[in-house]
Amino acid sequence: MSILASLTLSEVTKKSDAGQPHFALRRKMVAALNEQIAGAKAEANGQHYFREVEKTVVTDKVAGTKERMKVQRPLRRMWWTSSEGIVVELRFAGKPIKIVGKPS
């Protein structure tokens, strides 16, 4: 009980991400960029990169049971090679994000 007696309580609470949507969007963009980096590294090594997504699949058509399975999908690349070198276009919700007025 000596450890519990030494604890101090405060009014400070951790803010949830539900009230601040820009944190969730930031985490989503960082995850997408990490996926692109992994895909670029795999391509540099001469390998193919596939991302895993969960998909609902009907396992028994008669009973109508469904099951969540992980399926491999090819990565949608945000980069390509041009005469200027490697070009990256950040996209969110299918639309390019302009940074300093330029899309890539």
PDB file of C-alpha atoms in Angstrom, residues 44-100:
ATOM      1  CA  ALA A  44      14.987  -0.935 -55.369  1.00  0.00           C
ATOM      2  CA  ASN A  45      15.805  -4.522 -54.321  1.00  0.00           C
ATOM      3  CA  GLY A  46      13.945  -5.908 -57.340  1.00  0.00           C
ATOM      4  CA  GLN A  47      10.995  -7.241 -55.332  1.00  0.00           C
ATOM      5  CA  HIS A  48       7.262  -6.570 -55.438  1.00  0.00           C
ATOM      6  CA  TYR A  49       5.563  -4.981 -52.432  1.00  0.00           C
ATOM      7  CA  PHE A  50       2.035  -5.908 -51.438  1.00  0.00           C
ATOM      8  CA  ARG A  51       0.017  -4.344 -48.659  1.00  0.00           C
ATOM      9  CA  GLU A  52      -2.372  -6.385 -46.535  1.00  0.00           C
ATOM     10  CA  VAL A  53      -5.989  -5.291 -46.221  1.00  0.00           C
ATOM     11  CA  GLU A  54      -8.870  -6.961 -44.454  1.00  0.00           C
ATOM     12  CA  LYS A  55     -11.774  -8.072 -46.612  1.00  0.00           C
ATOM     13  CA  THR A  56     -15.105  -9.678 -45.749  1.00  0.00           C
ATOM     14  CA  VAL A  57     -15.523 -12.961 -47.594  1.00  0.00           C
ATOM     15  CA  VAL A  58     -18.621 -15.190 -47.648  1.00  0.00           C
ATOM     16  CA  THR A  59     -17.435 -18.596 -46.449  1.00  0.00           C
ATOM     17  CA  ASP A  60     -20.766 -20.449 -46.657  1.00  0.00           C
ATOM     18  CA  LYS A  61     -23.339 -19.213 -49.192  1.00  0.00           C
ATOM     19  CA  VAL A  62     -26.121 -21.420 -47.823  1.00  0.00           C
ATOM     20  CA  ALA A  63     -25.749 -20.330 -44.205  1.00  0.00           C
ATOM     21  CA  GLY A  64     -24.631 -16.821 -45.165  1.00  0.00           C
ATOM     22  CA  THR A  65     -21.640 -16.803 -42.838  1.00  0.00           C
ATOM     23  CA  LYS A  66     -18.995 -14.179 -43.449  1.00  0.00           C
ATOM     24  CA  GLU A  67     -15.403 -14.064 -42.337  1.00  0.00           C
ATOM     25  CA  ARG A  68     -12.762 -11.318 -42.265  1.00  0.00           C
ATOM     26  CA  MET A  69      -9.598 -12.347 -44.113  1.00  0.00           C
ATOM     27  CA  LYS A  70      -6.347 -10.581 -44.875  1.00  0.00           C
ATOM     28  CA  VAL A  71      -5.796 -10.164 -48.605  1.00  0.00           C
ATOM     29  CA  GLN A  72      -2.687  -8.876 -50.356  1.00  0.00           C
ATOM     30  CA  ARG A  73      -3.179  -5.913 -52.674  1.00  0.00           C
ATOM     31  CA  PRO A  74      -0.571  -4.189 -54.842  1.00  0.00           C
ATOM     32  CA  LEU A  75       0.632  -0.799 -53.639  1.00  0.00           C
ATOM     33  CA  ARG A  76      -0.593   2.320 -55.437  1.00  0.00           C
ATOM     34  CA  ARG A  77       2.623   4.165 -56.015  1.00  0.00           C
ATOM     35  CA  MET A  78       2.878   7.876 -55.223  1.00  0.00           C
ATOM     36  CA  TRP A  79       6.178   8.150 -57.074  1.00  0.00           C
ATOM     37  CA  TRP A  80       7.402   7.804 -60.640  1.00  0.00           C
ATOM     38  CA  THR A  81      10.574   8.415 -62.584  1.00  0.00           C
ATOM     39  CA  SER A  82      10.807  11.382 -64.940  1.00  0.00           C
ATOM     40  CA  SER A  83      13.576  13.247 -66.710  1.00  0.00           C
ATOM     41  CA  GLU A  84      14.083  15.297 -63.531  1.00  0.00           C
ATOM     42  CA  GLY A  85      14.574  12.185 -61.378  1.00  0.00           C
ATOM     43  CA  ILE A  86      12.160  10.576 -58.952  1.00  0.00           C
ATOM     44  CA  VAL A  87       8.956  12.590 -58.478  1.00  0.00           C
ATOM     45  CA  VAL A  88       6.579  12.137 -55.520  1.00  0.00           C
ATOM     46  CA  GLU A  89       2.978  13.299 -55.467  1.00  0.00           C
ATOM     47  CA  LEU A  90       1.281  13.233 -52.070  1.00  0.00           C
ATOM     48  CA  ARG A  91      -2.359  12.276 -52.416  1.00  0.00           C
ATOM     49  CA  PHE A  92      -5.196  12.229 -49.924  1.00  0.00           C
ATOM     50  CA  ALA A  93      -8.655  10.896 -50.789  1.00  0.00           C
ATOM     51  CA  GLY A  94      -7.555  10.490 -54.407  1.00  0.00           C
ATOM     52  CA  LYS A  95      -6.596  14.134 -54.821  1.00  0.00           C
ATOM     53  CA  PRO A  96      -3.061  15.568 -54.941  1.00  0.00           C
ATOM     54  CA  ILE A  97      -2.042  17.731 -51.983  1.00  0.00           C
ATOM     55  CA  LYS A  98      -0.398  20.976 -52.999  1.00  0.00           C
ATOM     56  CA  ILE A  99       2.640  21.959 -50.958  1.00  0.00           C
ATOM     57  CA  VAL A 100       3.900  25.506 -51.537  1.00  0.00           C
TER      58      VAL A 100
END
